[in-house]
Amino acid sequence: AAELSLVGDGRGGPLAGEATLDAAELSLVGDGRGGPLAGEATLVAAELSLVGDGRGGPLAIDKEFTTSAKVKPGTDKRIWLKVSLDQIYCVRQVIEYERDETVQFKWTCSQENCGDCEGDNCDAFELKVYVEGVLPETLPSYSGCKHGNRVQLEKTGGNKDYFIVFEIAVIATKEKQPWTLRNCLW
C-alpha cells in the first residue's frame, strides 16, 4: 500500500502520486485556512461596483470560503467585481468558487479574451483580463493566456439585483521579469 504524507500544506500534504504545480504556475486562491500556498502571488485589492450588506471586495479574495462579497449595481446600473494583481501575469484561467469550495464558474483565456466559460449561467457574466497602466513592449507572447494585472467580472444578464462571490482564483504564468506598474512607468 502507498504511504501518505501527513505534513505540509494543511490538507495533510501531497498524496502519493498527486500532481504538483510547476513553480511558474500560480493559484491565487488560498487553502481554505486563510494561509498562503507555496508560490502564491499576492492580490492587492478587490473592489465592487457597490458593496451590499457591508460585504466588500476583500471578502472575495480573503482565502476564506466562509466569507463572501455581495456585489450590487453602481449608479451607472453596472454590476462588477474588479481584482487587482500585484504585477502583470499571463492569465490562463479564472475560477469562481462556491462556499463548499466547488467550482461555480471557470473561464479559460486565449491571447484575445477570457470568453470560454464552464458552469451554469455563464452567459449572464463577462470576464475581462487587462493591463491597467502601461503595457511593456517586451512582454513575451504566449498562446492560451492573456496578459493583465486586473481581472473584472461583470454580470451582464439575468437578475442584476446582486451577485455573491465566495472566492476568486487566478491561474497564471508569472513573467520572468517582475513587471509592476512602477517598472512600466518610466
Coordinates of C-alpha atoms in Angstrom, one line a residue:
A1 CA 0.0 0.0 0.0
A2 CA 1.2 3.5 -0.8
E3 CA 2.1 5.6 2.2
L4 CA 0.5 9.1 2.6
S5 CA 2.3 12.2 3.7
L6 CA 0.6 13.8 6.7
V7 CA 2.5 17.0 6.9
G8 CA 2.8 20.1 4.7
D9 CA 0.1 22.3 3.4
G10 CA -2.7 21.9 6.0
R11 CA -4.6 19.4 3.8
G12 CA -2.4 16.6 5.0
G13 CA 0.3 17.2 2.5
P14 CA 0.6 15.8 -1.0
L15 CA -0.7 12.3 -1.6
A16 CA 1.5 9.7 -3.2
G17 CA 1.3 10.4 -7.0
E18 CA -0.5 13.7 -6.5
A19 CA 0.2 16.2 -9.3
T20 CA 2.1 19.3 -8.3
L21 CA 2.1 22.7 -9.9
D22 CA 5.2 23.9 -11.8
A23 CA 6.9 26.8 -10.0
A24 CA 5.7 29.1 -12.7
E25 CA 2.0 28.2 -12.2
L26 CA 0.3 30.4 -9.6
S27 CA -3.0 29.8 -7.8
L28 CA -4.3 33.0 -6.3
V29 CA -6.8 31.3 -4.0
G30 CA -5.7 30.1 -0.6
D31 CA -6.0 26.7 1.1
G32 CA -9.3 27.4 2.9
R33 CA -7.5 28.2 6.1
G34 CA -6.5 31.7 5.2
G35 CA -2.8 30.9 4.8
P36 CA -0.8 31.3 1.7
L37 CA 0.2 28.5 -0.6
A38 CA 3.8 27.9 -1.7
G39 CA 4.5 30.3 -4.6
E40 CA 1.2 32.1 -4.2
A41 CA 1.0 35.6 -5.8
T42 CA -0.4 38.5 -3.9
L43 CA -3.8 40.0 -4.7
V44 CA -3.5 43.7 -3.8
A45 CA -7.2 44.7 -3.9
A46 CA -10.7 43.9 -4.8
E47 CA -13.4 46.5 -5.5
L48 CA -17.1 46.3 -6.3
S49 CA -19.5 48.4 -8.3
L50 CA -21.4 48.8 -5.0
V51 CA -21.0 46.9 -1.7
G52 CA -24.0 45.0 -0.5
D53 CA -24.8 44.4 3.2
G54 CA -21.3 45.6 4.2
R55 CA -19.7 42.6 2.5
G56 CA -16.9 44.3 0.4
G57 CA -14.5 43.2 -2.3
P58 CA -11.7 42.0 0.1
L59 CA -14.0 39.1 1.2
A60 CA -13.8 37.7 -2.4
I61 CA -10.0 37.3 -2.1
D62 CA -9.5 36.6 1.7
K63 CA -8.9 32.8 1.1
E64 CA -11.9 32.0 3.4
F65 CA -14.8 30.1 1.9
T66 CA -17.0 31.1 4.8
T67 CA -17.0 34.8 3.8
S68 CA -18.3 36.4 0.6
A69 CA -18.5 39.7 -1.2
K70 CA -22.0 40.9 -2.2
V71 CA -21.9 42.9 -5.4
K72 CA -24.7 45.3 -6.2
P73 CA -25.3 47.7 -9.2
G74 CA -23.5 51.0 -9.1
T75 CA -25.0 54.4 -10.0
D76 CA -24.5 53.5 -13.7
K77 CA -26.5 50.3 -13.2
R78 CA -23.4 48.1 -14.0
I79 CA -22.6 45.3 -11.5
W80 CA -19.0 44.2 -11.3
L81 CA -16.1 42.9 -9.2
K82 CA -12.5 44.0 -10.1
V83 CA -9.5 42.2 -8.7
S84 CA -6.0 43.8 -8.8
L85 CA -3.0 41.5 -9.2
D86 CA 0.4 42.5 -7.7
Q87 CA 2.0 42.5 -11.2
I88 CA 1.4 41.7 -14.8
Y89 CA 0.8 37.9 -15.4
C90 CA -0.3 35.9 -18.4
V91 CA -3.6 34.7 -17.1
R92 CA -4.8 31.3 -18.2
Q93 CA -7.9 30.7 -16.1
V94 CA -10.1 32.5 -13.6
I95 CA -12.1 30.3 -11.2
E96 CA -15.0 31.4 -9.0
Y97 CA -15.7 29.1 -6.1
E98 CA -18.8 28.3 -4.1
R99 CA -19.0 28.3 -0.3
D100 CA -18.4 24.5 -0.3
E101 CA -15.2 25.0 -2.3
T102 CA -16.7 23.6 -5.5
V103 CA -16.2 25.4 -8.8
Q104 CA -19.1 27.6 -9.8
F105 CA -17.5 29.1 -13.0
K106 CA -14.2 28.6 -14.8
W107 CA -13.1 30.9 -17.5
T108 CA -10.2 29.9 -19.8
C109 CA -8.2 32.6 -21.6
S110 CA -6.7 33.0 -25.0
Q111 CA -4.5 35.8 -26.2
E112 CA -7.6 37.8 -27.2
N113 CA -10.0 37.2 -24.3
C114 CA -11.3 35.0 -21.5
G115 CA -14.6 34.2 -23.1
D116 CA -14.6 30.3 -22.8
C117 CA -16.6 29.7 -19.6
E118 CA -17.7 26.4 -17.9
G119 CA -20.6 26.4 -15.4
D120 CA -24.3 27.1 -15.2
N121 CA -25.4 30.5 -16.3
C122 CA -22.1 31.5 -17.9
D123 CA -23.9 33.8 -20.4
A124 CA -25.0 36.0 -17.5
F125 CA -21.4 37.1 -16.9
E126 CA -18.5 38.6 -18.8
L127 CA -14.9 38.3 -17.7
K128 CA -12.1 40.6 -18.8
V129 CA -8.4 40.4 -18.1
Y130 CA -6.5 43.6 -18.9
V131 CA -3.5 45.8 -18.0
E132 CA -4.1 48.9 -16.0
G133 CA -1.2 51.3 -16.7
V134 CA 1.4 51.0 -19.4
L135 CA 1.9 47.6 -21.1
P136 CA 5.6 46.9 -21.6
E137 CA 6.6 46.3 -25.2
T138 CA 8.9 43.5 -24.2
L139 CA 6.3 41.1 -22.7
P140 CA 6.7 37.6 -24.3
S141 CA 3.9 36.3 -26.5
Y142 CA 2.2 33.2 -25.2
S143 CA -0.8 31.3 -26.6
G144 CA -3.5 30.2 -24.2
C145 CA -3.3 33.2 -21.9
K146 CA -4.0 36.9 -21.7
H147 CA -1.6 39.5 -20.1
G148 CA -3.1 41.5 -17.3
N149 CA -2.8 42.9 -13.8
R150 CA -6.6 43.3 -13.4
V151 CA -9.5 40.8 -13.7
Q152 CA -13.0 42.2 -13.9
L153 CA -16.1 40.0 -13.6
E154 CA -19.3 41.8 -14.7
K155 CA -22.9 40.5 -14.6
T156 CA -24.4 41.3 -17.9
G157 CA -27.6 39.2 -17.9
G158 CA -30.2 37.6 -15.7
N159 CA -31.1 39.0 -12.3
K160 CA -29.0 42.1 -11.9
D161 CA -30.0 42.9 -8.3
Y162 CA -26.8 41.5 -6.9
F163 CA -24.3 38.6 -7.1
I164 CA -22.2 36.8 -4.5
V165 CA -18.6 35.8 -4.8
F166 CA -17.1 33.5 -2.1
E167 CA -13.6 33.2 -3.6
I168 CA -11.8 34.0 -6.8
A169 CA -8.7 32.2 -8.1
V170 CA -6.5 33.2 -11.0
I171 CA -4.2 30.7 -12.6
A172 CA -1.4 32.4 -14.4
T173 CA 2.1 32.3 -15.8
K174 CA 4.4 34.6 -13.9
E175 CA 6.5 36.7 -16.1
K176 CA 10.3 36.2 -15.7
Q177 CA 10.7 39.9 -15.3
P178 CA 8.6 41.0 -12.3
W179 CA 6.6 43.7 -14.1
T180 CA 4.9 46.2 -11.8
L181 CA 3.3 49.5 -12.6
R182 CA 6.4 51.1 -11.2
N183 CA 8.6 49.2 -13.7
C184 CA 6.2 50.2 -16.6
L185 CA 6.1 53.9 -15.9
W186 CA 9.4 55.5 -16.8

